[in-house]
Amino acid sequence: MNAIATGALITLPFPTFSRSSKLRVKKGLKGQFKVFAVFGEEDEKKNAWGALFHVEDPRTKIPLHNKGKVFDVYQALEVAKYDLQYFDWRARQDVLTIMLLHEKVVDVLNPLAREYKSIGTMKKELAELQEELEAAHRQVNISEARVSTALDKLAHMEELVNDKLLQDRTVTEVSQTSSSPSTSSDSVDIKKKRLPRRRLQVSGPVQPYPPHLKNFWYPVAFSSGLKDDTMIPIECFEEPWVIFRGKDGKPGCVQNTCAHRACPLHLGSVNEGRIQCPYHGWEFATDGKCEKMPSTQLRNVKIKSLPCFEKEGMIWVWPGTDPPTVTLPSLEPPSGFKIVMDIPIEHGLLLDNLLDLAHAPFTHTSTFAKGWSVPSLVKFLTPASGLQGYWDPYPIDMEFRPPCMVISTIGISKPGKLEGQNTKQCSTHLHQLHVCLPSSKLKTRLLYRMSLDFAPLLTHIPFMQHLWRHFARQVLNEDLRLVEGQQERMNNGENVWNFPVAYDKLGVRYRLWRDALEREAKELPFNREN
């Protein structure tokens, strides 16, 4: 249920008339039409408004807790969510009351009523309705204040959960690194009390990527860029690879180094589903096996290859040593404009930037955020165990999808203009996918895809791809000068996550997820299945 939508609705002072209301008219002598009656069943009106007001009472779903029980922060967060759902439901009922009272006023004033009611009776009925409307408007103001308070409370509880996650992580590190096996629980409690709040440590020179980060499916290229006779060279975790299509048309990924004399294979060509080295003509299939050696006897030679798959318009590889998982993540929405760029930034810092929207009114003042006002408070609202949520006050949904993808949906009315307070209120949307492939310690391969759900034909307009590429580079350059400065200072020992605040929530959760991965935790936080 959407509480922010309610906040907009409860300020409406006028009625929304039902389309199912019936009009009976009679043509006059001069060809004009006069309304003789306006009538309709109240049930019909409610049905027409059902999308807004036919919402189940959330009190039936609230779990019962023992009276006097002390909640932890996670339970308290769930209670705050139930409070918000109730106040949202209550506000909807109050707005419905006002709309029905307005309909009664219309019924009292309609011409047919004057035929059997005196003016005095009508004045009395209108006075009574006016009193009811004033009371209903007062109740709406109360409901609006309750929704606002509940939202603030929810944001506060989520911030407490965020702090708790950071503290739990640090306490775990302290207990694991304790040198004495006989350390008492009292000493651990003392250490816990002395721990700083709300702190992450991301500083120092960029370290080699942990092996466990490789055990995921990674999108490395767009399918549309890989033809039967072309190759795409990539770097992935400090190693060179090359992607091409085999005899069956399916993509393969092999080491971009010939087994003979270490010549880069992407300098060669693709012949009959095999990649041919430009030095001596050795040809390799998508599984890495050498199938042709001109001018010499064929020997059993094979180069490294990676599991490779094609899905939803993208080429995926599995660079890890563990067996690949059976399923690949879904990267909907559908295809649109595509851009591939190499960025001189460590991929974690680039993800930090993409997961942060609060910087937009200050950083992107010449591009998409031109004219955006600076809100007094920016929030990111997300489930207690999630890596996704929505921004307030911006109509943008956002998700981090492990290991390196950011998916966002933006509600817009026209290019550069936001519409509504959340994406559900918006009739048109811009969908974005960012993939941050770790090429090396200081380089990221960025795959960007953008689509509009209201203008699919734009992709077929000549030169439109070049226009979007130019615009995307402008936006990226606004970020790069800042993130490059961050990386320089991080390498010199500065902590780039020194003091997280409320709107950093999604970035903090990404960092906690990655930290658990690097520590080889038995269970990663924010698992979708939990």
XYZ file of C-alpha atoms in Angstrom:
530
model
C 0.000 0.000 0.000
C 1.314 3.383 -0.929
C 1.321 5.921 1.872
C 2.926 8.669 -0.161
C 0.126 8.457 -2.700
C -2.321 9.031 0.134
C -0.466 12.142 1.199
C -1.215 13.659 -2.191
C -4.829 12.541 -2.320
C -5.989 13.761 1.068
C -5.409 17.401 0.142
C -8.030 17.326 -2.626
C -10.954 19.633 -1.665
C -13.201 18.664 -4.609
C -15.152 15.520 -5.477
C -14.355 13.050 -8.231
C -17.625 12.139 -9.916
C -18.434 8.601 -10.824
C -18.489 7.745 -14.509
C -21.400 5.420 -13.795
C -23.662 8.284 -12.641
C -26.708 8.655 -14.927
C -27.968 11.873 -16.501
C -31.527 12.366 -17.738
C -31.969 15.369 -20.030
C -34.828 17.009 -21.928
C -34.435 19.215 -24.970
C -35.909 22.702 -24.601
C -37.745 24.873 -27.152
C -34.620 26.722 -28.258
C -32.551 23.622 -28.845
C -30.810 23.801 -25.475
C -30.469 20.944 -23.015
C -31.560 21.249 -19.397
C -30.519 18.792 -16.685
C -33.557 17.458 -14.865
C -31.893 14.826 -12.654
C -28.565 13.504 -11.507
C -28.774 10.220 -9.743
C -26.727 7.072 -9.210
C -26.231 4.318 -6.716
C -23.614 4.815 -4.048
C -22.311 1.307 -4.687
C -21.641 2.260 -8.307
C -19.622 5.270 -7.170
C -17.578 3.153 -4.819
C -16.881 0.672 -7.600
C -15.616 3.452 -9.834
C -13.282 4.583 -7.053
C -12.302 1.057 -6.129
C -8.707 1.345 -7.317
C -8.078 4.053 -4.710
C -10.353 3.185 -1.820
C -11.212 -0.515 -1.909
C -8.295 -1.485 0.318
C -8.402 -4.203 2.948
C -8.232 -3.128 6.565
C -4.591 -3.861 7.550
C -5.481 -4.403 11.215
C -6.444 -7.984 10.387
C -2.844 -8.685 9.350
C -1.042 -7.185 12.329
C 0.720 -9.955 14.295
C -0.130 -10.200 17.966
C 2.745 -9.539 20.346
C 2.897 -10.275 24.025
C 1.983 -7.255 26.100
C 5.037 -5.649 27.661
C 7.438 -7.485 25.372
C 10.622 -5.578 24.528
C 11.171 -5.508 20.755
C 14.527 -5.526 19.028
C 15.101 -2.971 16.256
C 13.962 -5.358 13.529
C 10.629 -6.110 15.246
C 10.134 -2.427 15.986
C 10.697 -1.669 12.294
C 7.970 -4.148 11.329
C 5.574 -2.530 13.834
C 6.346 0.886 12.322
C 5.491 -0.512 8.867
C 2.133 -1.819 10.153
C 1.418 1.586 11.694
C 2.069 3.246 8.344
C -0.200 0.780 6.541
C -2.999 1.462 9.018
C -2.720 5.254 8.806
C -2.661 5.000 5.021
C -5.851 2.913 5.088
C -7.472 5.290 7.578
C -6.621 8.307 5.408
C -8.174 6.652 2.364
C -11.419 6.135 4.284
C -11.425 9.786 5.363
C -10.973 10.985 1.787
C -13.778 8.677 0.663
C -16.048 10.191 3.322
C -15.443 13.691 1.936
C -16.097 12.591 -1.620
C -19.378 10.924 -0.674
C -20.466 14.011 1.279
C -19.782 16.147 -1.774
C -21.972 13.801 -3.791
C -24.766 14.289 -1.235
C -24.436 18.048 -1.668
C -24.855 17.576 -5.412
C -27.939 15.445 -4.814
C -29.499 18.131 -2.581
C -28.860 20.834 -5.187
C -30.041 18.953 -8.260
C -33.104 20.403 -10.065
C -35.346 17.415 -9.394
C -34.984 17.875 -5.627
C -36.455 21.381 -5.853
C -39.776 19.983 -7.082
C -40.615 18.306 -3.763
C -38.424 20.160 -1.184
C -38.822 23.627 0.225
C -35.975 26.106 0.257
C -35.914 25.915 4.059
C -35.515 22.130 3.994
C -32.692 22.374 1.480
C -30.911 25.039 3.567
C -31.180 22.830 6.641
C -29.790 19.797 4.808
C -26.955 21.852 3.349
C -26.072 23.244 6.778
C -25.920 19.732 8.233
C -23.765 18.533 5.346
C -21.491 21.538 5.773
C -20.911 20.575 9.417
C -20.154 16.998 8.399
C -17.751 18.209 5.709
C -15.908 20.452 8.170
C -15.546 17.527 10.567
C -14.393 15.266 7.743
C -11.811 17.820 6.585
C -10.491 18.095 10.139
C -10.179 14.313 10.247
C -8.311 14.333 6.936
C -5.831 16.855 8.345
C -5.311 14.565 11.327
C -4.801 11.572 9.027
C -2.365 13.522 6.879
C -0.321 14.411 9.968
C -0.406 10.779 11.126
C 0.890 9.546 7.764
C 3.705 12.110 7.839
C 4.631 11.151 11.407
C 4.526 7.448 10.530
C 6.850 8.036 7.560
C 9.319 9.895 9.786
C 9.116 7.109 12.357
C 9.698 4.480 9.682
C 12.742 6.345 8.371
C 14.103 6.593 11.916
C 13.589 2.876 12.555
C 15.295 1.996 9.278
C 18.234 4.174 10.304
C 18.426 2.283 13.604
C 18.417 -1.015 11.706
C 21.199 0.347 9.518
C 23.236 1.255 12.621
C 22.541 -2.167 14.120
C 23.862 -3.893 11.001
C 27.069 -1.861 11.135
C 27.501 -2.550 14.847
C 26.808 -6.272 14.470
C 29.420 -6.508 11.754
C 32.042 -4.714 13.856
C 31.227 -6.752 16.966
C 31.642 -9.930 14.935
C 35.049 -8.757 13.744
C 36.111 -7.966 17.312
C 35.025 -11.362 18.611
C 36.669 -13.199 15.714
C 40.003 -11.395 16.077
C 40.187 -11.751 19.864
C 43.611 -13.216 20.581
C 42.704 -14.942 23.849
C 40.390 -17.968 23.653
C 39.400 -17.409 27.269
C 38.015 -13.920 26.700
C 34.880 -13.563 28.807
C 31.553 -12.305 27.511
C 31.938 -9.312 29.822
C 35.067 -8.133 27.994
C 33.304 -8.469 24.649
C 30.429 -6.349 26.000
C 32.925 -3.690 27.051
C 34.409 -3.642 23.568
C 30.952 -3.412 22.073
C 30.150 -0.339 24.136
C 33.313 1.355 22.952
C 32.702 0.702 19.277
C 31.999 3.759 17.102
C 28.532 3.966 15.602
C 27.657 4.131 11.933
C 31.077 3.460 10.463
C 32.437 1.528 7.499
C 36.114 1.168 6.634
C 36.891 1.500 2.926
C 40.371 2.946 2.650
C 43.890 2.215 1.462
C 45.172 1.029 -1.918
C 42.759 -1.122 -3.929
C 43.379 -4.772 -3.085
C 43.103 -7.778 -5.433
C 39.547 -8.994 -5.785
C 38.576 -11.833 -3.439
C 38.118 -15.240 -5.142
C 34.523 -15.579 -3.943
C 33.539 -12.447 -5.894
C 34.228 -14.418 -9.075
C 31.629 -17.084 -8.321
C 28.734 -15.297 -10.002
C 27.302 -14.941 -13.480
C 28.542 -11.645 -14.977
C 27.021 -9.837 -17.989
C 30.012 -8.874 -20.142
C 28.548 -7.754 -23.479
C 25.336 -6.995 -25.344
C 24.167 -9.724 -27.737
C 23.514 -7.172 -30.480
C 27.222 -6.317 -30.588
C 28.356 -9.900 -31.237
C 27.869 -10.955 -34.858
C 28.843 -14.312 -36.372
C 32.109 -12.917 -37.732
C 33.053 -10.511 -34.926
C 34.823 -10.731 -31.568
C 34.575 -8.748 -28.329
C 37.762 -8.590 -26.219
C 37.225 -7.984 -22.505
C 39.159 -7.913 -19.266
C 37.626 -9.672 -16.285
C 39.344 -9.862 -12.891
C 42.749 -8.921 -14.338
C 42.596 -11.588 -17.083
C 42.136 -11.014 -20.846
C 39.306 -12.880 -22.595
C 37.651 -12.782 -25.990
C 34.031 -13.586 -26.864
C 32.863 -14.927 -30.233
C 30.154 -17.164 -31.701
C 30.786 -20.817 -32.507
C 29.523 -22.960 -35.361
C 26.136 -23.340 -33.649
C 25.777 -19.577 -33.228
C 26.121 -19.790 -29.450
C 28.641 -17.488 -27.742
C 31.868 -18.718 -26.199
C 34.535 -17.045 -24.074
C 38.176 -18.104 -24.299
C 41.478 -16.776 -23.063
C 42.634 -13.924 -25.282
C 46.100 -15.447 -25.643
C 47.177 -17.947 -28.271
C 48.661 -21.165 -26.866
C 51.470 -21.029 -29.453
C 53.287 -17.702 -28.971
C 50.930 -15.726 -26.674
C 49.608 -13.481 -29.462
C 46.334 -11.646 -28.656
C 43.627 -13.601 -30.425
C 41.245 -10.671 -30.880
C 43.691 -9.276 -33.476
C 42.757 -12.206 -35.697
C 39.439 -13.219 -37.238
C 36.527 -15.636 -36.862
C 36.371 -18.416 -39.458
C 33.562 -21.000 -39.489
C 32.897 -20.613 -35.776
C 36.569 -20.687 -34.749
C 38.807 -17.799 -33.740
C 42.016 -17.685 -35.805
C 45.280 -16.347 -34.420
C 46.769 -13.700 -36.774
C 50.336 -14.915 -36.146
C 50.385 -18.520 -37.437
C 46.739 -19.264 -38.119
C 45.975 -21.601 -35.209
C 42.213 -21.840 -34.757
C 40.346 -22.347 -31.459
C 36.732 -23.386 -30.822
C 34.459 -21.881 -28.138
C 35.550 -24.587 -25.633
C 39.191 -23.489 -26.077
C 40.327 -26.549 -28.043
C 42.693 -25.946 -30.956
C 41.079 -27.531 -34.022
C 43.444 -26.350 -36.738
C 47.251 -25.864 -36.956
C 48.320 -24.895 -40.478
C 51.810 -25.960 -41.698
C 52.335 -28.487 -38.887
C 50.938 -31.649 -37.341
C 47.776 -31.102 -35.261
C 48.448 -31.556 -31.562
C 46.213 -31.737 -28.475
C 46.280 -28.108 -27.370
C 43.656 -26.200 -25.405
C 43.398 -22.727 -23.933
C 41.283 -21.670 -20.953
C 37.585 -21.038 -21.503
C 34.759 -19.816 -19.299
C 31.166 -21.052 -19.046
C 29.241 -18.736 -21.347
C 25.517 -18.168 -21.816
C 23.172 -15.812 -23.649
C 19.995 -14.453 -22.050
C 17.797 -11.341 -22.317
C 20.014 -9.679 -24.895
C 23.257 -10.086 -22.928
C 26.286 -12.394 -22.944
C 27.103 -13.866 -19.511
C 30.253 -15.584 -18.233
C 31.162 -17.403 -15.027
C 34.783 -16.510 -14.052
C 34.819 -18.405 -10.718
C 36.171 -21.801 -9.748
C 32.934 -23.069 -8.181
C 30.435 -24.881 -10.456
C 28.103 -22.326 -12.142
C 24.617 -21.931 -10.751
C 21.799 -23.239 -12.912
C 19.813 -20.000 -13.148
C 20.912 -16.563 -14.294
C 19.529 -13.306 -12.846
C 16.806 -11.534 -14.780
C 17.709 -8.095 -16.099
C 14.360 -6.850 -17.328
C 13.075 -4.311 -18.505
C 13.538 -4.980 -22.198
C 16.208 -3.728 -24.544
C 16.753 -0.092 -25.450
C 19.720 2.209 -26.039
C 23.050 0.524 -25.233
C 26.425 2.000 -24.354
C 29.685 0.266 -23.339
C 32.510 2.229 -21.733
C 35.748 1.522 -19.890
C 35.975 3.572 -16.703
C 39.266 4.167 -14.806
C 37.579 3.493 -11.456
C 37.495 0.458 -9.154
C 34.084 -1.123 -9.669
C 33.056 -0.861 -5.984
C 33.465 2.925 -5.993
C 31.462 3.146 -9.206
C 28.667 1.075 -7.624
C 28.723 3.373 -4.591
C 28.097 6.287 -6.932
C 25.299 4.601 -8.890
C 23.482 3.574 -5.691
C 23.460 7.165 -4.442
C 20.841 9.612 -5.731
C 21.135 12.303 -3.061
C 24.123 13.801 -4.904
C 22.130 14.538 -8.094
C 20.996 18.155 -7.324
C 24.631 19.085 -6.611
C 26.571 17.023 -9.175
C 24.325 16.758 -12.250
C 23.234 20.384 -12.475
C 24.086 20.576 -16.193
C 22.329 17.366 -17.291
C 19.383 15.336 -16.008
C 19.068 17.067 -12.598
C 19.122 20.593 -14.002
C 16.474 22.565 -12.163
C 15.945 19.998 -9.411
C 15.251 21.598 -6.064
C 17.257 20.544 -3.028
C 14.860 18.812 -0.607
C 15.175 19.345 3.127
C 15.376 15.579 3.663
C 16.217 12.713 1.301
C 15.286 9.163 2.302
C 15.766 5.726 0.852
C 13.042 3.376 2.071
C 13.762 -0.335 1.798
C 12.749 -3.630 3.437
C 14.781 -4.714 6.466
C 16.306 -7.587 4.495
C 16.463 -6.060 1.040
C 18.859 -4.551 -1.451
C 16.075 -2.622 -3.167
C 13.621 0.137 -2.340
C 12.490 3.588 -3.411
C 13.659 7.139 -2.985
C 11.700 9.894 -1.266
C 11.033 12.567 -2.540
C 12.167 11.362 -5.986
C 9.909 8.989 -8.007
C 12.700 6.449 -8.482
C 12.848 2.751 -7.590
C 16.329 1.271 -7.301
C 17.892 -2.129 -6.686
C 21.387 -3.552 -6.325
C 21.423 -7.014 -7.881
C 24.531 -9.028 -6.938
C 27.241 -9.104 -7.903
C 27.588 -5.881 -9.926
C 24.267 -4.587 -11.301
C 22.077 -1.565 -10.518
C 18.515 -1.463 -11.852
C 16.402 1.687 -11.596
C 12.982 2.882 -12.748
C 12.350 6.630 -12.985
C 8.918 8.229 -13.292
C 9.012 11.078 -15.804
C 6.603 13.332 -17.678
C 9.078 14.510 -20.307
C 12.880 14.390 -20.659
C 14.547 15.889 -17.606
C 11.295 16.318 -15.635
C 10.190 14.168 -12.710
C 6.507 13.370 -12.290
C 4.649 12.442 -9.104
C 6.056 11.311 -5.788
C 6.652 7.661 -6.682
C 6.871 5.474 -9.772
C 3.385 3.988 -9.283
C 1.868 7.456 -9.650
C 3.721 8.029 -12.915
C 2.228 7.084 -16.250
C 5.551 6.986 -18.118
C 8.944 5.664 -17.041
C 12.595 5.547 -17.930
C 14.289 2.215 -17.146
C 18.021 1.925 -16.559
C 20.474 -0.944 -16.168
C 24.088 -0.394 -15.110
C 26.525 -3.334 -15.097
C 29.905 -2.716 -13.451
C 32.228 -5.537 -14.560
C 35.505 -5.652 -12.564
C 38.082 -5.478 -15.364
C 41.071 -4.827 -13.116
C 41.777 -3.220 -9.767
C 41.513 0.268 -11.248
C 39.284 -0.255 -14.281
C 35.605 -1.106 -14.740
C 33.752 -2.146 -17.882
C 30.416 -0.310 -17.721
C 27.458 -1.649 -19.679
C 24.567 0.801 -19.706
C 21.089 0.142 -21.099
C 18.233 2.633 -21.133
C 14.679 2.151 -22.350
C 11.504 4.234 -22.370
C 8.189 2.437 -21.874
C 6.308 5.075 -23.882
C 8.530 5.668 -26.947
C 9.851 2.343 -28.308
C 10.290 3.800 -31.806
C 12.992 6.201 -30.626
C 15.616 3.490 -31.062
C 14.924 3.499 -34.820
C 15.447 7.242 -35.320
C 18.726 7.923 -37.191
C 21.568 9.206 -35.021
C 19.484 8.893 -31.813
C 21.965 6.311 -30.464
C 24.789 8.848 -30.911
C 22.750 11.522 -29.132
C 22.094 9.287 -26.133
C 25.726 8.188 -26.041
C 26.797 11.831 -25.939
C 24.315 12.604 -23.151
C 25.338 9.516 -21.129
C 28.986 10.507 -21.347
C 28.125 14.009 -20.124
C 26.355 12.558 -17.073
C 29.208 10.138 -16.409
C 31.856 12.844 -16.671
C 30.040 14.849 -13.989
C 30.515 11.858 -11.673
C 33.992 10.783 -12.791
C 35.842 13.903 -11.686
C 34.464 13.353 -8.177
C 34.919 9.578 -7.961
C 38.441 9.776 -9.373
C 39.233 12.211 -6.565
C 37.726 9.783 -4.060
C 39.862 6.951 -5.433
C 43.029 9.037 -5.215
C 42.365 9.888 -1.574
C 41.318 6.344 -0.743
C 44.636 5.070 -2.099
C 46.352 7.567 0.220
C 44.535 6.154 3.248
C 41.346 8.221 3.481
C 38.120 6.400 4.374
C 35.499 7.011 1.676
C 32.750 5.704 3.994
C 33.742 7.641 7.071
C 30.282 8.764 8.234
C 27.252 7.211 6.497
C 23.900 8.997 6.892
C 20.289 7.956 6.280
C 20.239 8.429 2.494
C 23.380 6.231 2.164
C 21.365 3.164 3.135
C 21.523 1.220 -0.130
C 25.234 1.889 -0.556
C 25.861 0.788 3.035
C 23.995 -2.453 2.435
C 26.042 -3.107 -0.707
C 29.239 -2.579 1.292
C 28.046 -4.918 4.062
C 27.178 -7.537 1.446
C 30.591 -7.240 -0.187
C 32.394 -7.214 3.156
C 30.673 -10.466 4.144
C 31.712 -11.950 0.792
C 35.336 -10.944 1.296
C 35.319 -12.397 4.820
C 33.942 -15.651 3.355
C 30.894 -15.484 5.615
C 28.806 -18.654 5.670
C 25.677 -16.696 4.784
C 25.538 -13.415 2.884
C 23.294 -10.636 4.266
C 20.201 -9.392 2.438
C 19.602 -12.713 0.751
C 16.407 -12.539 -1.318
C 15.417 -15.992 -0.095
C 15.539 -15.004 3.584
